GROMACS .gro file of C-alpha atoms in nm:
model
  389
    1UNK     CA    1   8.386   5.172  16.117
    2UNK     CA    2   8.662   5.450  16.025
    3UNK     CA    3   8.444   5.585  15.792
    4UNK     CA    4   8.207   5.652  16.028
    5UNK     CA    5   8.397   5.787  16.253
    6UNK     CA    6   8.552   6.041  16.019
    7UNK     CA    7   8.197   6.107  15.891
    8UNK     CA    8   8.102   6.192  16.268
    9UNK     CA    9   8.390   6.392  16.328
   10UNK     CA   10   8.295   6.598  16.012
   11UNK     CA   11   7.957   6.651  16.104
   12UNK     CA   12   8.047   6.716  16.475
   13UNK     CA   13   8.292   6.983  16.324
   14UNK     CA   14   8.018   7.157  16.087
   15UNK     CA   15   7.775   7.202  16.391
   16UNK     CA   16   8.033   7.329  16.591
   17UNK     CA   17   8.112   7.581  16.281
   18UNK     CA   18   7.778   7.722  16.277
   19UNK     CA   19   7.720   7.765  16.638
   20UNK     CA   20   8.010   7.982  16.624
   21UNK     CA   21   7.907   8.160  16.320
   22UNK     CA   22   7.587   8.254  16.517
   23UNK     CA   23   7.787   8.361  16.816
   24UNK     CA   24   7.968   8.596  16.640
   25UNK     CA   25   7.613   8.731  16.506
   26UNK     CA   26   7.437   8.749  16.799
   27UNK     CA   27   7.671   8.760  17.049
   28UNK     CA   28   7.983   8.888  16.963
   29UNK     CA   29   7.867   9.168  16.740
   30UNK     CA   30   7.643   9.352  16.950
   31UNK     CA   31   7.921   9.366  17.260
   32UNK     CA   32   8.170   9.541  16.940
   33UNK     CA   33   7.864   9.784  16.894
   34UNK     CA   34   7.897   9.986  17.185
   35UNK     CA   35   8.102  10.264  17.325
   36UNK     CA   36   8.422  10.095  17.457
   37UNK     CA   37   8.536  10.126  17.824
   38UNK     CA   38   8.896  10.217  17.678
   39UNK     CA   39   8.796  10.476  17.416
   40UNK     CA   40   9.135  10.725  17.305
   41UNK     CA   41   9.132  11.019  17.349
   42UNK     CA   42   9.015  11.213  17.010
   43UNK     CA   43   9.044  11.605  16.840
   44UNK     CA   44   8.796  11.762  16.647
   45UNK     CA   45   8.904  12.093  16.466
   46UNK     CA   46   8.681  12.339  16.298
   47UNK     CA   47   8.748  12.624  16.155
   48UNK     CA   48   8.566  12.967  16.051
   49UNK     CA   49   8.670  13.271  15.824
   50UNK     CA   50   8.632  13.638  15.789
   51UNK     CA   51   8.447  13.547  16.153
   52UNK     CA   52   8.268  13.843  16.368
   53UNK     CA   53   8.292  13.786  16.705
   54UNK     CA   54   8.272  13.932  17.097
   55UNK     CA   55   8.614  13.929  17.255
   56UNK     CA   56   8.627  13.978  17.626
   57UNK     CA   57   9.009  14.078  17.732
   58UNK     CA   58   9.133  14.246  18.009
   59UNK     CA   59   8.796  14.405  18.118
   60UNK     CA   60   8.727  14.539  17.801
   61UNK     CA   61   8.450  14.395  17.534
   62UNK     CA   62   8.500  14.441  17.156
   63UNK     CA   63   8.361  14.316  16.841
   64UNK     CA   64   8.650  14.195  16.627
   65UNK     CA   65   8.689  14.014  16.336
   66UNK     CA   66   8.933  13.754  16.196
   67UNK     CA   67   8.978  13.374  16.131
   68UNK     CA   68   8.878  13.118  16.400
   69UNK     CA   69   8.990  12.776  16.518
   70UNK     CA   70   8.756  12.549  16.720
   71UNK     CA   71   8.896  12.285  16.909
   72UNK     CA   72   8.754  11.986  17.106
   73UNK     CA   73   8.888  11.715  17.284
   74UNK     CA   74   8.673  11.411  17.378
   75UNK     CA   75   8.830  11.167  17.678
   76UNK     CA   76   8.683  10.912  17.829
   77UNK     CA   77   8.684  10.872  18.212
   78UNK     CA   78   8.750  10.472  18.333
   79UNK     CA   79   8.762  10.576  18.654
   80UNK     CA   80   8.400  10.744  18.663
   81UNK     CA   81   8.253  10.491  18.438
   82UNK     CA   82   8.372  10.211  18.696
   83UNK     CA   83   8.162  10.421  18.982
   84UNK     CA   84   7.834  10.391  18.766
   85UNK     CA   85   7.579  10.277  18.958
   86UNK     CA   86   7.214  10.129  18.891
   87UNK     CA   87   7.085  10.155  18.551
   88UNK     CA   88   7.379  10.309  18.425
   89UNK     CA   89   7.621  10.055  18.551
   90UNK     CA   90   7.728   9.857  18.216
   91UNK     CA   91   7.488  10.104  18.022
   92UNK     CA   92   7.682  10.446  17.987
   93UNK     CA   93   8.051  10.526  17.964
   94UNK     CA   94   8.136  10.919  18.143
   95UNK     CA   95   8.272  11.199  17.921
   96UNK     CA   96   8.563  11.473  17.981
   97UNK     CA   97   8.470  11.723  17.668
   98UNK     CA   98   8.646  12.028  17.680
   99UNK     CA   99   8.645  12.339  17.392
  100UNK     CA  100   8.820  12.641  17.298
  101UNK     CA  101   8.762  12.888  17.070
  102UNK     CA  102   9.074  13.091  16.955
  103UNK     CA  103   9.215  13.370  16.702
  104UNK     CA  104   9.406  13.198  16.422
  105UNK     CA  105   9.620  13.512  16.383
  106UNK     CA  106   9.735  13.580  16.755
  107UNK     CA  107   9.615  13.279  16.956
  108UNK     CA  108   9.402  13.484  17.193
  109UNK     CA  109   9.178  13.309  17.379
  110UNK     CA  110   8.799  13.389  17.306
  111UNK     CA  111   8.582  13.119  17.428
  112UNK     CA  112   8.613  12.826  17.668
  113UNK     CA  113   8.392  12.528  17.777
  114UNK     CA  114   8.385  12.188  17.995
  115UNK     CA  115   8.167  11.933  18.085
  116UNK     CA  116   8.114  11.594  18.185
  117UNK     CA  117   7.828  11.397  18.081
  118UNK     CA  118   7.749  10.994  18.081
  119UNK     CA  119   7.626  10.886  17.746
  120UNK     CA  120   7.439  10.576  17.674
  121UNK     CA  121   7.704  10.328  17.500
  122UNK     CA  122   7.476  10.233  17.237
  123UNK     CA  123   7.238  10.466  17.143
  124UNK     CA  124   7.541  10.745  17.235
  125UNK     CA  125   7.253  10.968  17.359
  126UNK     CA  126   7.306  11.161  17.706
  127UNK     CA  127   7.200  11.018  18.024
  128UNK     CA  128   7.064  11.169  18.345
  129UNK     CA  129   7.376  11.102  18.577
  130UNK     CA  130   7.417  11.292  18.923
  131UNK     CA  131   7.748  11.378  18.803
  132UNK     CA  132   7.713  11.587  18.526
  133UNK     CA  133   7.813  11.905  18.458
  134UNK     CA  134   7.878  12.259  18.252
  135UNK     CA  135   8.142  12.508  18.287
  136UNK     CA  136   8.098  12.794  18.008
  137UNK     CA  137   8.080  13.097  18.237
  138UNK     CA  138   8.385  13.008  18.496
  139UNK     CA  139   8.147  12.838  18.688
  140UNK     CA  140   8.035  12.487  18.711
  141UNK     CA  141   7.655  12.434  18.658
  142UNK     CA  142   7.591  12.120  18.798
  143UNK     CA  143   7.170  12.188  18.736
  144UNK     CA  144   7.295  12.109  18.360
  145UNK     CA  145   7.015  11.788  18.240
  146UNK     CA  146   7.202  11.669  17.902
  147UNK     CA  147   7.019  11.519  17.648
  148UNK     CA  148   6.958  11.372  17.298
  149UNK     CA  149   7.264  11.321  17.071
  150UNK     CA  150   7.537  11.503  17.170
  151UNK     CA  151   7.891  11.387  16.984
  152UNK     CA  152   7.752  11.083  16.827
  153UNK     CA  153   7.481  10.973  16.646
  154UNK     CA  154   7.367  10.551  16.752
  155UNK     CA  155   7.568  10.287  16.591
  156UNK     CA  156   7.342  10.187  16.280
  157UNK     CA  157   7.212  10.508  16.269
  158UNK     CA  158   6.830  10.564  16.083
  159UNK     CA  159   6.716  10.768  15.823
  160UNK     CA  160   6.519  10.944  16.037
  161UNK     CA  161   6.537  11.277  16.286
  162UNK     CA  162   6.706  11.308  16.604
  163UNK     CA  163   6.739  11.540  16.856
  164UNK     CA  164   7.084  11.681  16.909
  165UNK     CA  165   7.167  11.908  17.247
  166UNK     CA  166   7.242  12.254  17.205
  167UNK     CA  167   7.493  12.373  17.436
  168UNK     CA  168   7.370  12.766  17.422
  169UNK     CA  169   7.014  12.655  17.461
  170UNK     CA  170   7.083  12.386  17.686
  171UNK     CA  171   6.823  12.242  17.499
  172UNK     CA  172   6.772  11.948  17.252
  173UNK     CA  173   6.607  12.044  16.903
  174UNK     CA  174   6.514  11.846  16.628
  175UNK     CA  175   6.738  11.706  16.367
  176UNK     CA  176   6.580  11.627  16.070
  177UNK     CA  177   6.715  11.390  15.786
  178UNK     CA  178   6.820  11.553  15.533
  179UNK     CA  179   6.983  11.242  15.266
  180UNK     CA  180   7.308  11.110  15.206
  181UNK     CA  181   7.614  11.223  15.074
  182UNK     CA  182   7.983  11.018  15.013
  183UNK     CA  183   8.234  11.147  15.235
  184UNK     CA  184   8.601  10.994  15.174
  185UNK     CA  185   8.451  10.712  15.066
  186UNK     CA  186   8.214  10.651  15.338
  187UNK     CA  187   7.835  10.716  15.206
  188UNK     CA  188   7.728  10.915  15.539
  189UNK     CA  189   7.367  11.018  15.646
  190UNK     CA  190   7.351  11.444  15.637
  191UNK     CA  191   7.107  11.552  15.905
  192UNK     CA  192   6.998  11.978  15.962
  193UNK     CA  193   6.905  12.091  16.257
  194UNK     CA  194   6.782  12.487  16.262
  195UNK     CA  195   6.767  12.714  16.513
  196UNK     CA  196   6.594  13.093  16.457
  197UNK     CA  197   6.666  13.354  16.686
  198UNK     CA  198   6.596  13.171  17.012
  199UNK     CA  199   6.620  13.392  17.312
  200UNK     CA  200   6.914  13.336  17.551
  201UNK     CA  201   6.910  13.332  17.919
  202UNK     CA  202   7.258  13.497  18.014
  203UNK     CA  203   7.136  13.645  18.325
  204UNK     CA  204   7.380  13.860  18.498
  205UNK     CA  205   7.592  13.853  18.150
  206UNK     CA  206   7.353  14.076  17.969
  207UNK     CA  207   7.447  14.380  18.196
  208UNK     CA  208   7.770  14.473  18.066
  209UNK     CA  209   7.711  14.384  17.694
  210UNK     CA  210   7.385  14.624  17.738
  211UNK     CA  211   7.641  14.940  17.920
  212UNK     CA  212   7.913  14.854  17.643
  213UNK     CA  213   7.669  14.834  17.285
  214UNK     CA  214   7.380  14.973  17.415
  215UNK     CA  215   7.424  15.232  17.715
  216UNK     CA  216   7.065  15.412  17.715
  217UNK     CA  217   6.869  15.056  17.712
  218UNK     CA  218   6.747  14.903  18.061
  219UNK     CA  219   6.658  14.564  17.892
  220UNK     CA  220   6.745  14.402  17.661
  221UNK     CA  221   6.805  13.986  17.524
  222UNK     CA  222   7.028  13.813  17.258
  223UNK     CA  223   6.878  13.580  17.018
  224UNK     CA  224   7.046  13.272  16.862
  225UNK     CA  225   7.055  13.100  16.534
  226UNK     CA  226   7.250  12.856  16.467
  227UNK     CA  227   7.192  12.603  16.128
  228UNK     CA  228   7.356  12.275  16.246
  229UNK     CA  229   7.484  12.001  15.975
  230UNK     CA  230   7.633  11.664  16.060
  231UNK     CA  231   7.716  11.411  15.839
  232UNK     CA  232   7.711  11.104  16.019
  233UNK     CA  233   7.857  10.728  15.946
  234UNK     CA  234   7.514  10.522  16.001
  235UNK     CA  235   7.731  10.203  16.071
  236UNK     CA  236   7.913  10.368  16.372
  237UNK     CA  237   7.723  10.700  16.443
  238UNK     CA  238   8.059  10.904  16.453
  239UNK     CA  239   8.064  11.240  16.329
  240UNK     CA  240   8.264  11.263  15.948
  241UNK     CA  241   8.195  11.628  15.915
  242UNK     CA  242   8.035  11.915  16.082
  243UNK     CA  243   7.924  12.260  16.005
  244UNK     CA  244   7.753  12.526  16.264
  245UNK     CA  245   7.647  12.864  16.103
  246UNK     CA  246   7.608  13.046  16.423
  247UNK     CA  247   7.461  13.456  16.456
  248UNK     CA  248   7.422  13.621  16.781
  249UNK     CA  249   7.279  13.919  16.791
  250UNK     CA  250   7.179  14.151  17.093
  251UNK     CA  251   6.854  14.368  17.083
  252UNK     CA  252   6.791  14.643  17.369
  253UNK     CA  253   6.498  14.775  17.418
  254UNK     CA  254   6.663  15.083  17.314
  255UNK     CA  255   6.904  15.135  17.013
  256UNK     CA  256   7.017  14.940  16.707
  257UNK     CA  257   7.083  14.599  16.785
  258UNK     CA  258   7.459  14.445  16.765
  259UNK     CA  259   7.607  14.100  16.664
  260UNK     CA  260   7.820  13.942  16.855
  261UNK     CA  261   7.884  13.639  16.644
  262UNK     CA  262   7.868  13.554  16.280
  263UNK     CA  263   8.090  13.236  16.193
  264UNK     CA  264   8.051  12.984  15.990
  265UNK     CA  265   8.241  12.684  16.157
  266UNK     CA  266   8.290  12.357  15.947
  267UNK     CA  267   8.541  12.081  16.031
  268UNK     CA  268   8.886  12.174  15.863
  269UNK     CA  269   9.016  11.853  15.621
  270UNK     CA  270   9.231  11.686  15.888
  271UNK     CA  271   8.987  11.670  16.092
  272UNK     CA  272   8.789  11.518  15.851
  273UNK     CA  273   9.018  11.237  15.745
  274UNK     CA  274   9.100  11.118  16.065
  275UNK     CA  275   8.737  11.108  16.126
  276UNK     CA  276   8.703  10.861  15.832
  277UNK     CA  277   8.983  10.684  15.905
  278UNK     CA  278   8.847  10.616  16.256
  279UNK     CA  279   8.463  10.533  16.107
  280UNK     CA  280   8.667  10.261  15.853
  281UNK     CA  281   8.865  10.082  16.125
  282UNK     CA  282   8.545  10.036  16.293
  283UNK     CA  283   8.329   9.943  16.010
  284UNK     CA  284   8.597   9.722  15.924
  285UNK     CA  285   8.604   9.565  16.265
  286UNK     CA  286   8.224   9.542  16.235
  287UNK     CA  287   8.213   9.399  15.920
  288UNK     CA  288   8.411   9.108  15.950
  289UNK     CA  289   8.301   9.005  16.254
  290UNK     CA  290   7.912   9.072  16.181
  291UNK     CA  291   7.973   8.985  15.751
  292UNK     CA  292   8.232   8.816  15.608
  293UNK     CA  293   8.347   8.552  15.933
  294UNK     CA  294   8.027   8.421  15.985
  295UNK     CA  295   7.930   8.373  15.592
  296UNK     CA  296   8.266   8.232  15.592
  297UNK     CA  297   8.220   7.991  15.884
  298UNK     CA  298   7.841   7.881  15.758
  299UNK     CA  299   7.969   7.806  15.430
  300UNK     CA  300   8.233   7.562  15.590
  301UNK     CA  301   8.055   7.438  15.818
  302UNK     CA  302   7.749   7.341  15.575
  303UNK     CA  303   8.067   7.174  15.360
  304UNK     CA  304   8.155   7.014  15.667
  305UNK     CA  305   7.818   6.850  15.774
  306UNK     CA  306   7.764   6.767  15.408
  307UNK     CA  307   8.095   6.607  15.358
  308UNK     CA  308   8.016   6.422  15.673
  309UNK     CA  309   7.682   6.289  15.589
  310UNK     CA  310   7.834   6.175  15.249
  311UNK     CA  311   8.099   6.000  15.405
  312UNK     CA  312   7.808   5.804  15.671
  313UNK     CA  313   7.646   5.705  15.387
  314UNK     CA  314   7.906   5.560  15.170
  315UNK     CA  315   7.994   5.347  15.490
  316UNK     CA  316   7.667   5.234  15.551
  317UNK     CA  317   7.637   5.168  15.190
  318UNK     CA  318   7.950   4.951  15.209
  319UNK     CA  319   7.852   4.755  15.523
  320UNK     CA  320   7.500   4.686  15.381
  321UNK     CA  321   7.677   4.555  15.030
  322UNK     CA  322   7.928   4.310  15.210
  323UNK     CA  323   7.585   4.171  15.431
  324UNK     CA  324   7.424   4.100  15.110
  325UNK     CA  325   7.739   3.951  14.970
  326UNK     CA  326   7.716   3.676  15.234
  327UNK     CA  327   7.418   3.627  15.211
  328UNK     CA  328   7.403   3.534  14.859
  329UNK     CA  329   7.707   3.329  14.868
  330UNK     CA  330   7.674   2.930  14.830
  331UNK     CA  331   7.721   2.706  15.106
  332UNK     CA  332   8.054   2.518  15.086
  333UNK     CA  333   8.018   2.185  15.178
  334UNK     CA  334   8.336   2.052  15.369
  335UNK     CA  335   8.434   1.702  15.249
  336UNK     CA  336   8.555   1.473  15.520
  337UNK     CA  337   8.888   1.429  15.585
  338UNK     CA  338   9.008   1.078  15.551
  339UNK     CA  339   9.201   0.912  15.839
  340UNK     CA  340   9.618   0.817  15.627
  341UNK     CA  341   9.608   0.506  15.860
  342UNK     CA  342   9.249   0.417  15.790
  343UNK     CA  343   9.369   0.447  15.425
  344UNK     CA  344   9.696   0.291  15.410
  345UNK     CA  345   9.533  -0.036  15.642
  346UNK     CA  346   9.257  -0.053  15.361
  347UNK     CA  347   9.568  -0.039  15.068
  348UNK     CA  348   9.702  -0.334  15.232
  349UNK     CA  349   9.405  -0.616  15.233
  350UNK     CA  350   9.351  -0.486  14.902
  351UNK     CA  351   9.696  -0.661  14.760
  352UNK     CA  352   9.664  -0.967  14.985
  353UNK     CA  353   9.308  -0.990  14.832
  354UNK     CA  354   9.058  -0.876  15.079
  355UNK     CA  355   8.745  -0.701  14.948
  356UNK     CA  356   8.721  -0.369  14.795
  357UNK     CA  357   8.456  -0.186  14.976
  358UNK     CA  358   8.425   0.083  14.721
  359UNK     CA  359   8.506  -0.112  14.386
  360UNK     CA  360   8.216  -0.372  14.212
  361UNK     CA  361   8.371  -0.722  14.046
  362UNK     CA  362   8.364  -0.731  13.716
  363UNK     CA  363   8.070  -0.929  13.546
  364UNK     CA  364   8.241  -1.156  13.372
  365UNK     CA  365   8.394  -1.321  13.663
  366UNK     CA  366   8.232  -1.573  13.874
  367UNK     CA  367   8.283  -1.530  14.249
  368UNK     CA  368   8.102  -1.643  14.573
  369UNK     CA  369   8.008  -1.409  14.796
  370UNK     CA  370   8.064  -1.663  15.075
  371UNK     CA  371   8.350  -1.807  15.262
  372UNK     CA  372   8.452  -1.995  14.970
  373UNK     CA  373   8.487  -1.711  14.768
  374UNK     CA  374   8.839  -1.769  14.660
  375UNK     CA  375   8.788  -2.093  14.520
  376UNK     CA  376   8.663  -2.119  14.116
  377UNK     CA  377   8.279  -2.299  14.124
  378UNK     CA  378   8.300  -2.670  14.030
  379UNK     CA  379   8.055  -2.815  13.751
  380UNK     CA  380   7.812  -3.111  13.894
  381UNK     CA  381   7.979  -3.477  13.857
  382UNK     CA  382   7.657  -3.555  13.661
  383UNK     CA  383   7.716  -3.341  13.392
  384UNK     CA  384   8.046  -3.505  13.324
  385UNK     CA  385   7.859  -3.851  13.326
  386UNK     CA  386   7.611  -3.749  13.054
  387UNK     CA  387   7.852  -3.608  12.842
  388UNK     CA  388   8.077  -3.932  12.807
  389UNK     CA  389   7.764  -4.119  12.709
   0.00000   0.00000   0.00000
């Protein structure tokens, strides 16, 4: 019976094993692959040389050039997220991304942006949310409808194409996939988007770049290109490395046209690292909970039930082997147990010369068997008679 128990206890112990190795498959993994509600805070920097670029101080507009620094900070919002309602309650965490654009050598200011945006936790696409909004003229425009990927790709990311928001478009445009390529150890997926001089609407804005570059034209646009690369961690979707190779360029209807941006932005190698280092923790984190603890638990657990059904069987094995040890045993026959007083009674009319119930008289001795059994058998008188004669 203890080996049964302990076989039952080991069995009980290998289910339990595997139903938590599938919990942490099907269960616990997919909750770790989503946007978390307490997300840090994180920096992006990129950085672009021998730039050309429209700088707007004071009143007055120039085309400079020099190096410059890009720099974004990501934070999540709790306290919006918590106010989600409907679908996007549980769905979609809320955004605070904010941008500037600077001059390496002086620290001037020349572009600024902020928005905030709900993006689907798992898919880390934009969401249509009341709330959001853009600020990139001094002006919140709260008509902004983001969309597609934004500043993240979906955790197990595809080899396929995406579409990824453009900010100057307010637009999404396809990424296409364009392979893979090892990034600080982490083999990432390299997707190109590309834009060709796009038109774009700056309403009131094109006024005053139109009196500054191009002062006899009375219309006028500025076309974008921009040739987008991301290199993207498929496990996590986060962004290892990006590169924008922006132009703008204004064209009146009269006069030679002007740029007003050429940079070539890529994340500097900071940037980069910490980006890795982030992807790693996570894959890590993934890994061990969707990999290497649930091998680790079904391989213990099918130890377990085995161990458990050996140790059943070897019981029932040695109950079934002690049932047919009995039964083949002989039958002992108990002998009687003599009475000492019986015994000693029947010792004692033996010496005064009672009968032996379990002795026979010798043959050679001539007894009666009837009341005269003591006495020695007398010959006939006759005989004696005919022998004197």
């Amino acid at each position: 019976m203890k080996h049964r128990a302990i076989g039952a206890v080991l069995f009980g112990v290998g289910v339990l094993l595997l139903a938590l190795a599938a919990g942490l498959v099907f269960v616990v993994t997919p909750a770790l692959a989503k946007l978390p509600y307490d997300l840090d805070s994180s920096t992006s920097v990129a950085e672009a040389s021998n730039a050309k670029f429209l700088q707007i101080n004071d009143g007055s507009i120039k085309i400079n050039d020099g190096n410059l620094r890009s720099t974004v900070l990501v934070t999540q919002l709790p306290k919006e997220t918590a106010n989600l309602t409907g679908d996007l309650d549980g769905k979609a965490v809320v955004w605070r991304v904010g941008q500037t654009v600077e001059r390496v050598d002086n620290k001037q200011l020349v572009s600024a942006y902020g928005a905030e945006l709900a993006l689907d936790r798992v898919s880390g696409a934009a969401l249509e949310w009341g709330g959001q909004w853009l600020d990139d003229t001094g002006e919140q425009d709260k008509e902004i409808r983001f969309a597609g990927q934004i500043y993240k790709f979906p955790f197990n990311t595809e080899k396929k194409d995406y579409q990824i928001f453009d900010r100057d478009l307010r637009a999404v445009r396809d990424a296409k996939f364009a392979g893979t390529e090892n990034i600080k150890g982490i083999e990432t997926y390299r997707f190109e988007q590309v834009i060709t001089d796009e038109p774009l609407n700056l309403g009131d804005r094109l006024t005053p770049l139109l009196a500054t570059f191009a002062p006899g034209a009375t219309d006028g646009k500025v076309v974008y290109s921009n040739k987008r690369t991301v290199w993207v961690d498929p496990v996590t979707g986060s962004f290892i490395k990006v590169r924008e190779v922006q132009k703008k360029v204004l064209t009146p209807n009269v006069g030679a046209p002007t740029t007003l941006l050429d940079a070539d932005f890529a994340y500097n190698e900071a940037t980069i690292a910490a980006s890795a280092d982030r992807a790693k923790d996570s894959r890590n984190s993934l890994r061990l909970l969707s990999v290497y603890a649930p091998i680790g638990l079904v391989v213990l657990g099918l130890a377990l039930l085995a161990g458990g059904v050996l140790v059943g069987r070897r019981a029932s094995a040695a109950v079934a082997g002690e049932a047919r040890h009995r039964a083949d045993a002989p039958t002992r026959v108990e002998e009687p147990v003599r009475d000492a007083d019986a015994t000693d009674e029947r010792v004692e009319v033996d010496r005064q010369g009672g009968p032996l119930s379990d002795e026979i008289p010798p043959a050679s001795t001539n007894w009666r068997t009837d009341e005269e059994s003591t006495v020695p058998a007398q010959r006939p008188a006759v005989d004696d008679e005919a022998e004197k004669r």
